[in-house]
Coordinates of C-alpha atoms in Angstrom, one line a residue:
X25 CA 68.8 117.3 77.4
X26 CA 68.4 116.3 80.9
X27 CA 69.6 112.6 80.1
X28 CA 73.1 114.2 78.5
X29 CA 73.7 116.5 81.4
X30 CA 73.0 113.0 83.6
X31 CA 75.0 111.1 81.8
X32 CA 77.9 113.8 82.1
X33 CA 77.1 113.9 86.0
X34 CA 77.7 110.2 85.9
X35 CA 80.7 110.8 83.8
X36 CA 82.3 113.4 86.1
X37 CA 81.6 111.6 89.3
X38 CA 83.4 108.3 88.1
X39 CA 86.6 110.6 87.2
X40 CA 89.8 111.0 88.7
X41 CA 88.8 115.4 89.0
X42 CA 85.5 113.6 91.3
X43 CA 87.5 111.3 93.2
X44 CA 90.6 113.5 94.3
X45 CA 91.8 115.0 97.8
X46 CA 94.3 116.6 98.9
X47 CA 96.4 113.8 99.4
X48 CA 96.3 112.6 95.6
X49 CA 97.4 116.2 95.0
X50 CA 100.1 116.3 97.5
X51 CA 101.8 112.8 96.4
X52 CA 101.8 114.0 92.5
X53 CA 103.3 117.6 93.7
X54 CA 106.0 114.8 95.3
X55 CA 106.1 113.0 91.9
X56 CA 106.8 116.8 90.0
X57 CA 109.2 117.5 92.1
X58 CA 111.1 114.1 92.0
X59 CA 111.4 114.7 88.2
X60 CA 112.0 118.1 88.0
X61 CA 115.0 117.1 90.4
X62 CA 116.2 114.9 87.8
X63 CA 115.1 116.2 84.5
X64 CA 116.0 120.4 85.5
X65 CA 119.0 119.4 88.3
X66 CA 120.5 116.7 87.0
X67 CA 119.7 114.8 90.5
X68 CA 120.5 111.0 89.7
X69 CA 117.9 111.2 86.5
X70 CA 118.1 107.3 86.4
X71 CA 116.8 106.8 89.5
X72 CA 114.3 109.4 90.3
X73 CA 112.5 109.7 86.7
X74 CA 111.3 106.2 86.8
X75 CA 110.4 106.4 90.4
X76 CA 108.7 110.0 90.0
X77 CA 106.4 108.9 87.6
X78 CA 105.5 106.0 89.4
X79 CA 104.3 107.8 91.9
X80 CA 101.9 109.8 89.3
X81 CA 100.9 106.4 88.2
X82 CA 100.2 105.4 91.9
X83 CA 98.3 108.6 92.9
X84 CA 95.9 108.6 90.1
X85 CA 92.6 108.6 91.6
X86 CA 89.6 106.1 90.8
X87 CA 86.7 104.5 92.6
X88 CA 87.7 100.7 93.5
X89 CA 84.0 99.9 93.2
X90 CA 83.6 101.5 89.4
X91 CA 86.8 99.0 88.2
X92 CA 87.0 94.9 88.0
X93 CA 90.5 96.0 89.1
X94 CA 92.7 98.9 89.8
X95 CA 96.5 99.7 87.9
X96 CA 98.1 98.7 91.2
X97 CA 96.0 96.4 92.7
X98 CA 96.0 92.3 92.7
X99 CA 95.1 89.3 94.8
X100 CA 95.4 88.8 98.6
X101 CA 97.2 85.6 99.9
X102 CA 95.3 83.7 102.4
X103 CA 98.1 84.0 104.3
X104 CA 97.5 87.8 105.0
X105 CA 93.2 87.7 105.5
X106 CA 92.0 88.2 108.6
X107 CA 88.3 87.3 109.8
X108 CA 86.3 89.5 112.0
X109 CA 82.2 88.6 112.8
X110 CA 80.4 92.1 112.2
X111 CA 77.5 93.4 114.1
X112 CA 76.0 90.2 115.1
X113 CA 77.9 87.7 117.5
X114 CA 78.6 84.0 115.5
X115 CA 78.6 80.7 117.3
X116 CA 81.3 79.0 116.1
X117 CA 82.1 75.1 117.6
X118 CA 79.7 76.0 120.6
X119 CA 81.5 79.6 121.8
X120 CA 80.0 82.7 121.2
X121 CA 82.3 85.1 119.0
X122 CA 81.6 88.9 120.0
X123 CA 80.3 91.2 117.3
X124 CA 83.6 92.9 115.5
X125 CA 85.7 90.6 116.8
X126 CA 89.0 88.3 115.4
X127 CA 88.0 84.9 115.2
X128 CA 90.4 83.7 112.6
X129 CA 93.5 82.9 112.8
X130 CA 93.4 82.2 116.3
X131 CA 94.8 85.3 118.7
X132 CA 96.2 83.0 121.1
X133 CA 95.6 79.3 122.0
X134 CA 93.1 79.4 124.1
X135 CA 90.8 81.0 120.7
X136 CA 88.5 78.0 119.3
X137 CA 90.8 76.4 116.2
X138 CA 87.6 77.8 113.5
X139 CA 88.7 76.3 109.8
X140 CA 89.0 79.2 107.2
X141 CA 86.0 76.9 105.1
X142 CA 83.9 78.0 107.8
X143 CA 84.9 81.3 107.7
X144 CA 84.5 82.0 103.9
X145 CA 81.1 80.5 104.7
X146 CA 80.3 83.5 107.2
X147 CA 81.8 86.1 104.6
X148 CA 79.1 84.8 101.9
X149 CA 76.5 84.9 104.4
X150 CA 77.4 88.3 105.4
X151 CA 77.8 87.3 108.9
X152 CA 81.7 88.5 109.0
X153 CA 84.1 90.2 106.7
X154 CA 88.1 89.3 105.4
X155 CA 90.7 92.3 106.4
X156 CA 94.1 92.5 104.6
X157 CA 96.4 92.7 107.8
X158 CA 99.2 94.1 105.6
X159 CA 97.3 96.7 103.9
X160 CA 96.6 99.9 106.1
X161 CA 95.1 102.6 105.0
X162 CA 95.8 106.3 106.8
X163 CA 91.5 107.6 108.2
X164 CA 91.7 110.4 110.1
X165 CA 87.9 110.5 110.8
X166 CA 85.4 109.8 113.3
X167 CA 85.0 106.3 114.8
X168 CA 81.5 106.5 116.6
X169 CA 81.4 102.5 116.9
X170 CA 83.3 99.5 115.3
X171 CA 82.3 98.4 111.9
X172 CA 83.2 98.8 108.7
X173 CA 83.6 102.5 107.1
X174 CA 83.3 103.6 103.6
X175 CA 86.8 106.2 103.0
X176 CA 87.7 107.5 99.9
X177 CA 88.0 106.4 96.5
X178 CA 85.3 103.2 97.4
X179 CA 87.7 101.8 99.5
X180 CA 86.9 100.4 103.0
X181 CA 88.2 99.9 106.3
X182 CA 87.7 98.1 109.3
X183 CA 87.8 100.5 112.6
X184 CA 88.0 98.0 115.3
X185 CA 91.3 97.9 116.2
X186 CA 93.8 100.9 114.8
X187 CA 97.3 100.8 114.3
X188 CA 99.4 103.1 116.7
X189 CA 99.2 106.1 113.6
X190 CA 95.8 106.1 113.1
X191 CA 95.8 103.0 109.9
X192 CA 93.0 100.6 109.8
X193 CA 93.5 97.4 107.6
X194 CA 91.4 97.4 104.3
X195 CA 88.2 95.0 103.7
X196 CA 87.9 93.2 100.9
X197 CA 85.9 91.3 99.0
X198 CA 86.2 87.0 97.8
X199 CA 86.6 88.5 93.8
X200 CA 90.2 90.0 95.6
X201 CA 91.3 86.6 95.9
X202 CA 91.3 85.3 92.2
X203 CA 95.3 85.1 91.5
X204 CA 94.8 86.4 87.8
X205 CA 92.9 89.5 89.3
X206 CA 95.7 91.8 89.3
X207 CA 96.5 94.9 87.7
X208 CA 99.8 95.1 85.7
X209 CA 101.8 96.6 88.5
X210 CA 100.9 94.3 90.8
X211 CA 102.8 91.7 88.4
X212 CA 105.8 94.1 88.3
X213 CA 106.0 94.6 91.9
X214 CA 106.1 90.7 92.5
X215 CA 109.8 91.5 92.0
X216 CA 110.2 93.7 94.3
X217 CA 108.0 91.8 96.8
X218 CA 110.0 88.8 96.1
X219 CA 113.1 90.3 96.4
X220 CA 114.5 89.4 93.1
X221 CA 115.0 93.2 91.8
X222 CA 117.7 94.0 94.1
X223 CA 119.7 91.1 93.6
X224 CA 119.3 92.0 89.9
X225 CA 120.2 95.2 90.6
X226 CA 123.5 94.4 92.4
X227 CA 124.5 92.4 89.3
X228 CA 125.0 95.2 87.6
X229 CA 126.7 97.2 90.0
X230 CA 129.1 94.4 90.4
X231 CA 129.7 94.4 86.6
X232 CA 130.1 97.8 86.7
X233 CA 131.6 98.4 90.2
X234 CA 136.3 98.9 89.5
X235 CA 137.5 97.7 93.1
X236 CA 140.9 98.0 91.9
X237 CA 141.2 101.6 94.5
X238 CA 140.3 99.5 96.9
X239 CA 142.5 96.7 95.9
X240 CA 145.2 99.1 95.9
X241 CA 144.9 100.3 99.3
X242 CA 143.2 97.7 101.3
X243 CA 142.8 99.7 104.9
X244 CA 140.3 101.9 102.6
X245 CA 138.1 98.8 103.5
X246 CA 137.5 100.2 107.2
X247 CA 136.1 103.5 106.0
X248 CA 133.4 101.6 104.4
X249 CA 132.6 99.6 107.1
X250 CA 133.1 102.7 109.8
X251 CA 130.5 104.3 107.7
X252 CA 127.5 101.9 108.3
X253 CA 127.7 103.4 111.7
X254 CA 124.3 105.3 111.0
X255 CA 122.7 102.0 110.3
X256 CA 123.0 100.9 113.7
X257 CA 122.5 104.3 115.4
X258 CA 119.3 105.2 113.2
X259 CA 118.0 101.3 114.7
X260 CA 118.1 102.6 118.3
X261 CA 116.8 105.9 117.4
X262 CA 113.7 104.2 116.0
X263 CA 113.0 101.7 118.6
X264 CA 113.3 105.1 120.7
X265 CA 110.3 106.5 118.7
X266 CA 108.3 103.3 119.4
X267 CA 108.8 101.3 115.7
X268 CA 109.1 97.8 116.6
X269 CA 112.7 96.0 116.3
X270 CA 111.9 94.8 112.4
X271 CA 111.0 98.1 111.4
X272 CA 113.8 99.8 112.9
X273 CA 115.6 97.6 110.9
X274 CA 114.2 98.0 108.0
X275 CA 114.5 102.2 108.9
X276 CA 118.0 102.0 109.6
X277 CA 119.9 100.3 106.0
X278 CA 118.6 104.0 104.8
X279 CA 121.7 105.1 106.0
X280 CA 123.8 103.0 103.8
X281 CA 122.9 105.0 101.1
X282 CA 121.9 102.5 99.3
X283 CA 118.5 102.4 97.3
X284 CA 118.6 98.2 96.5
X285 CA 119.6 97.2 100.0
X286 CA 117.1 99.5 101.6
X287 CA 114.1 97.7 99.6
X288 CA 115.7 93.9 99.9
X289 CA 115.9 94.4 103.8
X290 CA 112.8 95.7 103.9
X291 CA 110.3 93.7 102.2
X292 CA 111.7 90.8 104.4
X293 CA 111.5 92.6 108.0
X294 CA 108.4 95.0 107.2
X295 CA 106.7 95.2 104.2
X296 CA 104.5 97.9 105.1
X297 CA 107.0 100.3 104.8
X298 CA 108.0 99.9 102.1
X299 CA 107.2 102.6 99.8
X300 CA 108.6 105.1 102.8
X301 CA 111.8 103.6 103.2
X302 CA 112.3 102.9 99.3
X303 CA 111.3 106.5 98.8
X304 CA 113.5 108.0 101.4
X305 CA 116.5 105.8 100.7
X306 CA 116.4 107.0 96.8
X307 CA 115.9 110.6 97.8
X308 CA 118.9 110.5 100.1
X309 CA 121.3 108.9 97.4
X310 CA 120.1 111.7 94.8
X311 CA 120.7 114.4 97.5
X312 CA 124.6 113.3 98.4
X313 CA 125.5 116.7 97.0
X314 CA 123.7 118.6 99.0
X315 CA 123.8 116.6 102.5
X316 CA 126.9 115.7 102.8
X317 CA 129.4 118.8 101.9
X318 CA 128.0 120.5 105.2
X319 CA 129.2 117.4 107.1
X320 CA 132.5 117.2 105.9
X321 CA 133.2 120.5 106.3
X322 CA 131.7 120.7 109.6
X323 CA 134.1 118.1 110.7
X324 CA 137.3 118.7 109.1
X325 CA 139.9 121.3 108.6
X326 CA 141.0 123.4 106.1
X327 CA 144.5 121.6 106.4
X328 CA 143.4 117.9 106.3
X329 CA 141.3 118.7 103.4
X330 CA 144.4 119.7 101.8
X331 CA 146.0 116.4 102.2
X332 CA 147.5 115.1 99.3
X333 CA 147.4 111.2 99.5
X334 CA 150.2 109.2 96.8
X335 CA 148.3 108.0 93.5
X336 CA 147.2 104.4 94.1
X337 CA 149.3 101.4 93.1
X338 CA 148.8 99.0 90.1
X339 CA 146.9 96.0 90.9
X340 CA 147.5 92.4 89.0
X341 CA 145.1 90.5 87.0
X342 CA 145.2 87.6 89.4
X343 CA 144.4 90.1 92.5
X344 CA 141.2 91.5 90.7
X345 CA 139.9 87.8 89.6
X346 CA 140.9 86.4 93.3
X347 CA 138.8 89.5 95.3
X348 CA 135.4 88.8 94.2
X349 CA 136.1 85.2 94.8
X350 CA 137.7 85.2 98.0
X351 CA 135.5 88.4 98.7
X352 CA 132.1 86.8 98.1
X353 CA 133.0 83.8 100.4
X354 CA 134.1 85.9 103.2
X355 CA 131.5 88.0 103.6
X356 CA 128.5 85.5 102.6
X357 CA 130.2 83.0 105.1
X358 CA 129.7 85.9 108.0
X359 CA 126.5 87.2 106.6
X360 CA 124.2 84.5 105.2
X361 CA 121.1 87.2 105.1
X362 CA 122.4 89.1 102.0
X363 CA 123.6 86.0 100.2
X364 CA 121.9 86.7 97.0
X365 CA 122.8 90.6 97.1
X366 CA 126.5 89.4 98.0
X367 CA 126.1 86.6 95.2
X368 CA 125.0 89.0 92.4
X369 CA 127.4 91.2 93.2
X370 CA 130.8 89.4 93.6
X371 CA 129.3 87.4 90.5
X372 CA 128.8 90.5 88.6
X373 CA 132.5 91.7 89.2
X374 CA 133.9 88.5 88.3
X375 CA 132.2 89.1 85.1
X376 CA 134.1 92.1 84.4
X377 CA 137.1 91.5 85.7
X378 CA 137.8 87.6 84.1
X379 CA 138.0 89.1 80.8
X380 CA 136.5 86.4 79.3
X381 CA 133.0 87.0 79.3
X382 CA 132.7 90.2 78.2
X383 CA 129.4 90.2 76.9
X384 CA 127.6 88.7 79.4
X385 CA 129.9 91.6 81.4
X386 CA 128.8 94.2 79.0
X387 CA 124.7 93.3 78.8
X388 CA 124.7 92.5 82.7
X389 CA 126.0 96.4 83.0
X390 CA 124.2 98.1 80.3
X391 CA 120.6 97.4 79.0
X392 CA 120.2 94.5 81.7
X393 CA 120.6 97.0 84.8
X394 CA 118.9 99.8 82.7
X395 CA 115.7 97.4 82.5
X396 CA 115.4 96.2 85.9
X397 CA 115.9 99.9 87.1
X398 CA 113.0 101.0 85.3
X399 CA 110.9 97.9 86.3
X400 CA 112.2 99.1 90.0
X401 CA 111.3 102.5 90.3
X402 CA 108.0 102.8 88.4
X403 CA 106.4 100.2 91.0
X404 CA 108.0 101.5 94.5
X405 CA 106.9 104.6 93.2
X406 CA 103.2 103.2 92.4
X407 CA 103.2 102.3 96.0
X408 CA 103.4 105.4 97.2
X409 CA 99.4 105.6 97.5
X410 CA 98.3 108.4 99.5
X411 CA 96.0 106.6 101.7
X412 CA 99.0 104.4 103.0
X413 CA 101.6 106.6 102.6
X414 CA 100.8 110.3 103.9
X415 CA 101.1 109.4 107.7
X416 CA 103.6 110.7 110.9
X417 CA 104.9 107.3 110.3
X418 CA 106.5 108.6 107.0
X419 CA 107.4 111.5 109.0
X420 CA 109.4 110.0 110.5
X421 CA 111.0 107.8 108.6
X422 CA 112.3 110.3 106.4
X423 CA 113.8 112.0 109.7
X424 CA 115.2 109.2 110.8
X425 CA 116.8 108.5 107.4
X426 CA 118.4 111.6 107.2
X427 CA 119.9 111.4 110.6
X428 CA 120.8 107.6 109.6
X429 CA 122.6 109.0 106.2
X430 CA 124.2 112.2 108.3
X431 CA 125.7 109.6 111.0
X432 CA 127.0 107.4 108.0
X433 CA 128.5 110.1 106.6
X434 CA 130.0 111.5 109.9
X435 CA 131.4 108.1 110.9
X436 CA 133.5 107.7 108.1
X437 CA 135.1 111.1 107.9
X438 CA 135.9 110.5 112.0
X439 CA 137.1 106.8 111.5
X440 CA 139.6 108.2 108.8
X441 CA 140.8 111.1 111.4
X442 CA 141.4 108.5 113.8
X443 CA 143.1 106.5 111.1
X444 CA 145.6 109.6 110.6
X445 CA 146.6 109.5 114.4
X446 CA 147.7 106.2 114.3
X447 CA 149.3 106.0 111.0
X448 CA 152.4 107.6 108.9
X449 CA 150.7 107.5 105.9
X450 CA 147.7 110.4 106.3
X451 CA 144.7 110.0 104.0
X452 CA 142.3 113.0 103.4
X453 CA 139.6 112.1 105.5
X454 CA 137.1 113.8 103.2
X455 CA 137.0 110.1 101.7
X456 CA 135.8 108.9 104.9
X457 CA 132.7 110.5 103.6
X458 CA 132.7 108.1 100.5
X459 CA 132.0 105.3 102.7
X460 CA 128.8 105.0 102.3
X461 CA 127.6 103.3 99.5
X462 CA 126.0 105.8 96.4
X463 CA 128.1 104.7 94.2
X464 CA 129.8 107.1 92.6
X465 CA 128.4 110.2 93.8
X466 CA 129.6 109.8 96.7
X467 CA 133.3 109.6 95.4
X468 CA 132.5 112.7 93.4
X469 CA 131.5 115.1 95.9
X470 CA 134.4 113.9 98.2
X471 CA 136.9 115.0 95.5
X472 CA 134.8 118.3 94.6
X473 CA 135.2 119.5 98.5
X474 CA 138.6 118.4 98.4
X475 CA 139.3 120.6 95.2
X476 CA 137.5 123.8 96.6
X477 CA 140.5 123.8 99.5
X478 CA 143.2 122.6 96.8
X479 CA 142.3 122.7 93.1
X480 CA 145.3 120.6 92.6
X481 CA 144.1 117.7 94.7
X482 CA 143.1 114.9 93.2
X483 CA 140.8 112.2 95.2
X484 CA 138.4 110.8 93.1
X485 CA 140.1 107.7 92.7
X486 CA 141.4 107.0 96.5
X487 CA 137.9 108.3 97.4
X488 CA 136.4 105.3 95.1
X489 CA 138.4 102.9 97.5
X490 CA 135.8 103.2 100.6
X491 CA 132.8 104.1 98.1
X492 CA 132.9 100.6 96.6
X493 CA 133.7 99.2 100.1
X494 CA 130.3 100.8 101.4
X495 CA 128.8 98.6 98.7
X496 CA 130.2 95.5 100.2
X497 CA 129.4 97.3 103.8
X498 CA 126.1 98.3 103.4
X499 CA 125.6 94.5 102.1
X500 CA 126.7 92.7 105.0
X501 CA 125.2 95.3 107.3
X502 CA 121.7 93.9 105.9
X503 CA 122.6 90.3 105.9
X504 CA 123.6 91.2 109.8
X505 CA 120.0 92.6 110.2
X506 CA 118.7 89.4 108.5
X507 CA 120.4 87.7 110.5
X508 CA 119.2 89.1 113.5
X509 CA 115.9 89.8 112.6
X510 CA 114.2 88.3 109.6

């Protein structure tokens, strides 16, 4: 009897129940709620099912030590180890290395040049330890003295030198290193990590993507571009809050709207926040119909949202096989950064409209997007670990993404008032607001505020104009930042 009630002790404390906290349980309440947003509220179902249960699959708890390898986890690049000497000081090439300190890769030059052989010999001799760099993990705790601290779940940490919101980069082990020790999310996420999702992505957008509104009424273009406004704010407003220039960067393309873009830029400029910025761009496209009707009405009149604007113009066959041509040439020739979202995308619409390859048009915008979309949002939300997720830095991320998305949305719906001063032709500058590049809720909820002034007023399609222009926007508005900063 005693041996069975051992063996269930045993059993219980290897368990997910034993190996919970609160912040497990708060990041699947976040999961619940992402799909009861999308199953119960219709919130863009595509988007935030696959990334809701991700982050169920993410937040599972386990024990690292109890498993040759987690769901998530995989192998560290040499690239990313650094080497620290524990308690006792190492002579290394005739100078004395500190206990706790970084003696590899060299801090600065005047560090001696200590070959990584050398230190993987002092990791098996237990004389110092690797840290992942890139991999922070949130401890809240007391730090009597440097060393390395046993946190939650098995995992460890080394509390030496802490990140400005209380992170410490994770130890690990010589096992981590194997390249075939990886759990099956890790292999997923190598296309998000290598940026070859959102490309994909963009692909089929482009296939799916009719630029024949904009085609028809080429000015629409500036509303798109007016409306990456919060991109460039959001950057300053992040700097402000002390994020370095990469990661205000990487913050600020959340206010394009524009889930794909968000991740490409940001795997490139700061990979560490990744799972914040994917999470908040994603929840900011799926909540379009609740952010931005407030803005629009805020900043327009009864009267202009009454505008009636004259039903778009034909477009010819050559004109719709030219654009993505000329378009994709244009814009890669002034931003190089988002050539292969700019590629994929142009490529993708060249698809559709050449009328030639319509199969490749039809699987590029069907069950090839659907795939890659599902492949997408399970692992960003399996990033969303608690222990690197539940920080002030997500804080305020999100906060800065929803002022990036309200200044986006603002900008357009301005830039079109200030179109109708010094034009004849008014537009409704309620499609200002479609500028930004959620593609096409955006339209939508431009032409359901238009119709609760006028039920006769029809601006889907003029609104569809700058929504499919934002695409293009938000696109070039990363290569810029790439440009700049990558």
């Amino acid at each position: 009897m005693a041996a069975m009630w051992e063996l269930l002790v045993r059993f219980w404390e290897t368990s997910g129940f034993a190996q919970a906290y609160w912040g497990n349980l708060v990041m699947i309440g976040v999961g619940l709620l992402f799909l009861y947003l999308a199953i119960r509220k219709g919130f863009e179902p595509l988007l935030l099912v696959p990334i809701g249960f991700g982050i169920l699959v993410g937040n599972v708890p386990y024990n690292v030590s109890n498993l040759s390898i987690g769901v998530t986890d995989g192998p560290v690049s040499e690239e990313e180890l650094v080497y620290y000497t524990t308690d006792q000081p190492v002579t290394i090439e005739g100078v004395e290395v500190p206990p706790w300190t970084r003696f590899f890769p060299p801090q600065d030059s005047n560090d001696p040049p200590a070959r990584r052989y050398l230190a993987k010999d002092l990791v098996d001799q237990g004389r110092a330890v690797m840290v992942h760099a890139k991999s922070l993990i949130a401890y809240s705790g007391p730090v009597e003295r440097p060393g390395v601290l046993e946190v939650r779940q098995g995992r460890r940490i080394l509390a030496v030198e802490p990140s400005p919101e209380g992170r410490y980069p994770a130890v690990v082990t010589p096992k981590e290193m194997d390249p075939w020790n990886a759990g099956v999310y890790w292999f997923f996420y190598r296309g998000v990590a290598w940026g070859m999702f959102p490309p994909l992505i963009f692909l089929g957008i482009g296939a799916l993507t009719d630029f024949g509104p904009l085609l028809a009424n080429p000015r629409l273009i500036l509303l798109g571009a007016a409306a990456q406004i919060g991109i460039f704010g959001t950057l300053i407003g992040a700097l402000l809050l002390g994020f370095s220039l990469r990661e205000a960067a990487a913050i600020g393309i959340i206010g394009g709207a524009d889930g794909p873009t968000s991740i490409f830029v940001c795997t490139q400029l700061a990979p560490n926040l990744l799972g914040a910025v994917a999470l908040a761009g994603y929840s900011y496209m799926a909540l379009v119909p609740i952010i931005q009707p407030p803005i629009m009405k805020l900043l327009t009149t009864p009267e202009e949202r009454r505008i009636r604007m004259e039903p778009p113009g034909t477009v010819s066959k050559t004109a719709r096989i030219a654009f993505p041509i000329v378009g994709f040439l244009l814009t890669a020739f002034l931003a190089n950064g988002a050539l292969p979202l700019l590629s994929m995308l142009f490529f993708g619409n060249l698809l559709r409209e050449s009328l030639v390859t319509e199969r490749l048009a039809k699987t590029a915008s069907t069950s090839f997007i659907d795939i890659v979309t599902i492949l997408l949002g399970l692992t960003v939300g399996a990033k969303t670990r608690a222990g690197e997720f539940l920080t002030w830095q997500t804080i305020s991320i999100f906060v800065l993404g929803m002022v990036a998305f309200a200044l986006s949305t603002a900008g357009g719906v301005l830039f079109a008032k200030l179109m109708n001063l010094v034009s004849q032709t008014k537009i409704n500058p309620l499609i200002g607001a479609a500028g930004v590049s959620a593609v096409p809720m955006a339209a939508r909820v431009a032409h359901k505020v238009a119709q609760e002034s006028d039920p006769q007023n029809f601006v889907l399609m003029h609104a569809m104009g700058p929504n499919v222009a934002g695409v293009i926007g938000s696109a070039v508005a990363a290569g810029v930042l790439l440009s700049y900063f990558g």
